[in-house]
């Protein structure tokens, strides 16, 4: 699906934040209007076959559809997504994707023995072998500077509109090699936010520009898996990684920087990619 067609995909307009009445209890009891982030069931339907239902924020859904399809290995390139329709369906939203015959045949094979689905993380898998599928090895050795990392971290908060309004959301962003934020997405699910960024960057004319991903969440295995599957070789996370995530990143050739703060960062995998640590094994 071309960048232009992705941008033109029919969209269900949702505010992302909704008002609700609440009571604030302090020295006095006060009735207030609270702003709450929306959380909506979003079904991904491929060629008429429902594959997964995610709880997600109802924004950037065209990017989410493409990013999820790429990062879960359902399609290999954006061109294998032929069409996308976004429609209201009961209490949720359906992302109706039309994909080419080759990936759809693979998806049907993958689904034949499915007994259930996960609402987040590793979706549409039926076994440990499927969940822990071999990851490609990425050979990108482009240096990543601490200055770029800190610039990207400083650029997150001003772009987190939903988080300022209501909190309760994660953000994922794509930064240029110099740390300038090119795109940011927010979602109640950290993996959903990352999929939205993957889709937005893949849908650009000319493909994803050089750079690295920045995440406001902890770095878990499925995020490394999504990065490796889509060729993202550097991840910066504000929170800590899991041991399995670091082991997977080490095997896949992904530089992992986490516990990223203004005063310090910790490099967990492939430290030689960090310009300040050049020569470190």
CSV table of C-alpha atoms in Angstrom, one decimal:
chain,number,residue,atom,x,y,z
A,1,UNK,CA,0.0,0.0,0.0
A,2,UNK,CA,1.6,3.3,-1.0
A,3,UNK,CA,2.1,6.2,1.4
A,4,UNK,CA,-0.6,8.2,-0.4
A,5,UNK,CA,-3.2,5.4,-0.1
A,6,UNK,CA,-2.3,4.8,3.5
A,7,UNK,CA,-2.8,8.5,4.3
A,8,UNK,CA,-6.2,8.4,2.5
A,9,UNK,CA,-7.5,5.3,4.3
A,10,UNK,CA,-11.0,5.9,5.6
A,11,UNK,CA,-10.8,6.8,9.3
A,12,UNK,CA,-13.1,6.6,12.3
A,13,UNK,CA,-12.7,9.9,14.1
A,14,UNK,CA,-12.3,9.6,17.9
A,15,UNK,CA,-11.3,12.3,20.4
A,16,UNK,CA,-8.7,10.1,22.2
A,17,UNK,CA,-9.7,11.7,25.5
A,18,UNK,CA,-13.2,11.7,27.0
A,19,UNK,CA,-14.6,13.7,30.0
A,20,UNK,CA,-16.0,11.8,33.0
A,21,UNK,CA,-17.3,13.1,36.4
A,22,UNK,CA,-15.2,12.2,39.5
A,23,UNK,CA,-14.7,13.2,43.1
A,24,UNK,CA,-11.4,14.6,44.4
A,25,UNK,CA,-11.1,14.0,48.1
A,26,UNK,CA,-8.7,16.2,50.0
A,27,UNK,CA,-9.4,18.8,52.7
A,28,UNK,CA,-12.7,19.1,51.0
A,29,UNK,CA,-14.8,16.8,48.7
A,30,UNK,CA,-14.9,18.3,45.2
A,31,UNK,CA,-16.8,17.2,42.2
A,32,UNK,CA,-14.5,17.5,39.1
A,33,UNK,CA,-14.5,16.7,35.4
A,34,UNK,CA,-11.7,14.3,34.8
A,35,UNK,CA,-10.1,13.8,31.4
A,36,UNK,CA,-9.6,10.0,30.7
A,37,UNK,CA,-7.8,8.4,27.8
A,38,UNK,CA,-10.0,6.2,25.5
A,39,UNK,CA,-9.3,2.5,25.4
A,40,UNK,CA,-11.2,0.8,22.5
A,41,UNK,CA,-11.3,-2.8,21.2
A,42,UNK,CA,-9.7,-2.8,17.8
A,43,UNK,CA,-10.1,-5.9,15.6
A,44,UNK,CA,-7.6,-6.6,12.9
A,45,UNK,CA,-9.4,-8.4,10.0
A,46,UNK,CA,-7.3,-9.8,7.1
A,47,UNK,CA,-9.2,-10.6,3.9
A,48,UNK,CA,-12.4,-11.1,5.9
A,49,UNK,CA,-10.8,-13.3,8.6
A,50,UNK,CA,-10.5,-11.8,12.1
A,51,UNK,CA,-7.0,-12.3,13.5
A,52,UNK,CA,-6.6,-10.4,16.7
A,53,UNK,CA,-8.4,-7.9,18.9
A,54,UNK,CA,-6.3,-5.3,20.7
A,55,UNK,CA,-7.2,-2.8,23.3
A,56,UNK,CA,-5.8,0.4,21.8
A,57,UNK,CA,-6.1,4.2,21.7
A,58,UNK,CA,-8.3,5.1,18.7
A,59,UNK,CA,-5.8,7.4,16.9
A,60,UNK,CA,-3.3,6.8,14.1
A,61,UNK,CA,-5.1,3.5,13.3
A,62,UNK,CA,-3.9,3.4,9.7
A,63,UNK,CA,-0.4,3.5,10.9
A,64,UNK,CA,-1.2,0.9,13.6
A,65,UNK,CA,-2.7,-1.5,11.0
A,66,UNK,CA,0.4,-1.3,8.8
A,67,UNK,CA,2.9,-1.4,11.7
A,68,UNK,CA,1.2,-4.3,13.4
A,69,UNK,CA,1.1,-6.2,10.1
A,70,UNK,CA,4.9,-5.6,9.5
A,71,UNK,CA,6.1,-6.1,13.0
A,72,UNK,CA,4.1,-9.4,13.5
A,73,UNK,CA,5.5,-10.8,10.3
A,74,UNK,CA,2.1,-11.0,8.6
A,75,UNK,CA,3.4,-9.0,5.6
A,76,UNK,CA,7.0,-8.4,4.6
A,77,UNK,CA,6.6,-5.0,2.9
A,78,UNK,CA,4.0,-2.2,2.8
A,79,UNK,CA,3.2,-3.2,-0.8
A,80,UNK,CA,1.6,-6.4,0.4
A,81,UNK,CA,-1.1,-4.4,2.0
A,82,UNK,CA,-3.5,-3.6,-0.8
A,83,UNK,CA,-6.3,-1.8,0.9
A,84,UNK,CA,-7.4,-0.7,4.4
A,85,UNK,CA,-10.9,0.3,5.7
A,86,UNK,CA,-11.4,1.6,9.2
A,87,UNK,CA,-15.0,1.1,10.4
A,88,UNK,CA,-17.0,1.3,13.6
A,89,UNK,CA,-18.3,-2.1,14.7
A,90,UNK,CA,-20.4,-2.3,17.8
A,91,UNK,CA,-18.5,-1.1,20.8
A,92,UNK,CA,-15.2,-1.1,18.9
A,93,UNK,CA,-13.4,-0.5,15.6
A,94,UNK,CA,-12.5,-2.9,12.8
A,95,UNK,CA,-9.4,-2.5,10.7
A,96,UNK,CA,-10.3,-4.4,7.5
A,97,UNK,CA,-7.1,-5.1,5.7
A,98,UNK,CA,-6.8,-6.6,2.2
A,99,UNK,CA,-3.4,-8.3,1.7
A,100,UNK,CA,-1.9,-10.2,-1.2
A,101,UNK,CA,-2.2,-13.9,-1.6
A,102,UNK,CA,1.2,-15.0,-0.4
A,103,UNK,CA,1.1,-13.5,3.1
A,104,UNK,CA,-2.6,-14.4,3.5
A,105,UNK,CA,-1.8,-18.1,2.8
A,106,UNK,CA,0.9,-17.9,5.4
A,107,UNK,CA,-1.5,-16.3,7.9
A,108,UNK,CA,-4.0,-19.0,7.3
A,109,UNK,CA,-1.4,-21.7,7.9
A,110,UNK,CA,-0.4,-19.9,11.1
A,111,UNK,CA,-4.0,-19.8,12.3
A,112,UNK,CA,-5.0,-23.4,11.7
A,113,UNK,CA,-4.2,-24.7,15.1
A,114,UNK,CA,-4.9,-21.5,17.1
A,115,UNK,CA,-6.8,-22.1,20.3
A,116,UNK,CA,-6.9,-18.4,21.5
A,117,UNK,CA,-5.5,-15.0,21.1
A,118,UNK,CA,-3.7,-12.5,23.3
A,119,UNK,CA,-5.0,-9.0,23.9
A,120,UNK,CA,-1.5,-7.6,23.9
A,121,UNK,CA,2.1,-8.5,23.4
A,122,UNK,CA,2.7,-11.7,21.4
A,123,UNK,CA,-0.5,-11.9,19.4
A,124,UNK,CA,-1.9,-14.7,17.3
A,125,UNK,CA,0.6,-17.3,18.4
A,126,UNK,CA,-0.1,-20.9,19.4
A,127,UNK,CA,3.2,-22.2,20.8
A,128,UNK,CA,6.5,-21.2,22.4
A,129,UNK,CA,8.2,-22.0,19.1
A,130,UNK,CA,6.0,-19.5,17.4
A,131,UNK,CA,6.3,-16.9,20.2
A,132,UNK,CA,10.1,-17.2,20.2
A,133,UNK,CA,10.6,-17.2,16.5
A,134,UNK,CA,14.2,-16.7,15.2
A,135,UNK,CA,15.0,-13.1,14.7
A,136,UNK,CA,17.0,-11.7,11.8
A,137,UNK,CA,20.5,-10.5,12.5
A,138,UNK,CA,20.9,-6.7,11.8
A,139,UNK,CA,24.3,-5.5,10.8
A,140,UNK,CA,23.9,-1.8,11.2
A,141,UNK,CA,26.9,-0.3,13.0
A,142,UNK,CA,26.0,3.3,12.6
A,143,UNK,CA,27.3,5.2,15.7
A,144,UNK,CA,24.7,6.7,18.1
A,145,UNK,CA,25.7,9.7,20.1
A,146,UNK,CA,24.7,10.5,23.7
A,147,UNK,CA,23.9,14.0,22.5
A,148,UNK,CA,21.4,12.6,20.0
A,149,UNK,CA,19.8,10.3,22.7
A,150,UNK,CA,19.4,13.3,25.1
A,151,UNK,CA,18.0,15.5,22.4
A,152,UNK,CA,15.4,12.9,21.6
A,153,UNK,CA,14.5,12.4,25.2
A,154,UNK,CA,14.0,16.1,25.7
A,155,UNK,CA,11.8,16.2,22.6
A,156,UNK,CA,9.3,13.6,23.9
A,157,UNK,CA,7.2,15.5,26.4
A,158,UNK,CA,6.2,18.5,24.2
A,159,UNK,CA,4.8,16.1,21.6
A,160,UNK,CA,2.8,13.9,24.1
A,161,UNK,CA,-0.6,15.6,23.7
A,162,UNK,CA,-2.8,12.8,25.1
A,163,UNK,CA,-0.5,12.3,28.0
A,164,UNK,CA,-0.7,16.0,28.9
A,165,UNK,CA,-4.5,15.8,28.8
A,166,UNK,CA,-5.1,12.5,30.6
A,167,UNK,CA,-2.0,10.6,31.4
A,168,UNK,CA,-2.2,6.7,31.3
A,169,UNK,CA,-0.6,6.4,27.8
A,170,UNK,CA,2.7,5.3,26.4
A,171,UNK,CA,4.6,7.0,23.6
A,172,UNK,CA,6.9,5.8,20.9
A,173,UNK,CA,8.9,8.0,18.6
A,174,UNK,CA,11.3,7.9,15.7
A,175,UNK,CA,14.3,10.2,16.0
A,176,UNK,CA,16.8,11.3,13.3
A,177,UNK,CA,20.5,10.3,13.9
A,178,UNK,CA,20.9,13.8,15.5
A,179,UNK,CA,18.0,13.1,17.9
A,180,UNK,CA,15.3,15.3,16.3
A,181,UNK,CA,11.9,13.7,16.7
A,182,UNK,CA,10.4,13.0,13.3
A,183,UNK,CA,7.2,11.3,14.5
A,184,UNK,CA,5.5,10.4,17.8
A,185,UNK,CA,2.5,8.2,18.5
A,186,UNK,CA,0.7,7.5,21.8
A,187,UNK,CA,-1.4,4.6,22.9
A,188,UNK,CA,-2.5,2.8,26.1
A,189,UNK,CA,-0.4,-0.1,24.9
A,190,UNK,CA,3.3,0.3,24.6
A,191,UNK,CA,3.5,-2.2,21.7
A,192,UNK,CA,0.6,-0.4,20.0
A,193,UNK,CA,2.4,2.9,20.2
A,194,UNK,CA,5.5,1.3,18.7
A,195,UNK,CA,3.4,-0.4,15.9
A,196,UNK,CA,2.0,3.0,15.0
A,197,UNK,CA,5.4,4.5,14.6
A,198,UNK,CA,6.6,1.5,12.6
A,199,UNK,CA,3.6,1.9,10.3
A,200,UNK,CA,4.0,5.7,10.0
A,201,UNK,CA,7.7,5.4,9.0
A,202,UNK,CA,7.1,2.5,6.7
A,203,UNK,CA,4.3,4.4,5.0
A,204,UNK,CA,6.4,7.4,4.1
A,205,UNK,CA,7.5,7.9,0.6
A,206,UNK,CA,11.1,6.6,0.3
A,207,UNK,CA,10.5,4.4,3.4
A,208,UNK,CA,11.8,4.9,7.0
A,209,UNK,CA,14.6,7.4,7.3
A,210,UNK,CA,17.8,6.7,9.3
A,211,UNK,CA,17.5,7.0,13.0
A,212,UNK,CA,16.4,5.2,16.2
A,213,UNK,CA,13.3,4.4,18.2
A,214,UNK,CA,12.5,6.0,21.5
A,215,UNK,CA,10.0,4.4,24.0
A,216,UNK,CA,8.6,5.8,27.2
A,217,UNK,CA,7.9,2.3,28.5
A,218,UNK,CA,9.9,-0.7,29.8
A,219,UNK,CA,11.6,-2.6,27.1
A,220,UNK,CA,10.1,-6.1,26.9
A,221,UNK,CA,10.9,-9.0,24.6
A,222,UNK,CA,8.0,-8.3,22.1
A,223,UNK,CA,9.3,-4.8,21.5
A,224,UNK,CA,12.7,-6.1,20.5
A,225,UNK,CA,11.0,-8.8,18.4
A,226,UNK,CA,9.1,-6.1,16.5
A,227,UNK,CA,12.2,-4.0,16.1
A,228,UNK,CA,14.2,-6.9,14.7
A,229,UNK,CA,11.4,-8.0,12.3
A,230,UNK,CA,11.2,-4.5,10.8
A,231,UNK,CA,14.9,-3.8,10.7
A,232,UNK,CA,15.2,-1.2,13.6
A,233,UNK,CA,18.7,-1.6,15.0
A,234,UNK,CA,18.6,0.9,18.0
A,235,UNK,CA,16.1,1.2,20.8
A,236,UNK,CA,16.2,3.8,23.6
A,237,UNK,CA,13.7,3.3,26.5
A,238,UNK,CA,13.0,5.4,29.5
A,239,UNK,CA,12.4,2.4,31.7
A,240,UNK,CA,14.3,-0.8,32.3
A,241,UNK,CA,14.6,-3.8,29.9
A,242,UNK,CA,13.9,-7.4,30.7
A,243,UNK,CA,16.6,-10.0,30.7
A,244,UNK,CA,15.0,-11.8,27.8
A,245,UNK,CA,14.8,-8.5,25.8
A,246,UNK,CA,18.5,-7.8,26.3
A,247,UNK,CA,19.4,-11.4,25.3
A,248,UNK,CA,17.3,-11.1,22.1
A,249,UNK,CA,18.7,-7.7,21.3
A,250,UNK,CA,22.2,-9.0,21.7
A,251,UNK,CA,21.6,-11.9,19.3
A,252,UNK,CA,19.7,-9.6,16.8
A,253,UNK,CA,22.4,-6.9,16.7
A,254,UNK,CA,20.1,-4.3,18.3
A,255,UNK,CA,21.7,-1.6,20.4
A,256,UNK,CA,19.7,-1.2,23.6
A,257,UNK,CA,19.8,2.0,25.7
A,258,UNK,CA,17.5,2.0,28.7
A,259,UNK,CA,16.9,3.7,32.0
A,260,UNK,CA,17.4,6.8,29.9
A,261,UNK,CA,17.4,10.0,32.0
A,262,UNK,CA,18.7,13.5,31.6
A,263,UNK,CA,21.7,12.7,33.8
A,264,UNK,CA,22.6,9.2,32.7
A,265,UNK,CA,21.7,6.3,30.4
A,266,UNK,CA,22.5,2.6,30.6
A,267,UNK,CA,23.7,0.7,27.6
A,268,UNK,CA,22.6,-3.0,27.8
A,269,UNK,CA,23.4,-4.4,24.3
A,270,UNK,CA,25.9,-3.5,21.6
A,271,UNK,CA,27.7,-0.7,23.4
A,272,UNK,CA,30.1,-0.3,20.5
A,273,UNK,CA,27.3,1.5,18.7
A,274,UNK,CA,27.5,4.4,21.2
A,275,UNK,CA,30.0,6.9,19.9
A,276,UNK,CA,31.3,7.6,23.4
A,277,UNK,CA,32.0,3.9,23.9
A,278,UNK,CA,33.7,3.2,20.6
A,279,UNK,CA,36.0,0.3,20.9
A,280,UNK,CA,34.1,-1.4,23.7
A,281,UNK,CA,33.3,-5.0,23.0
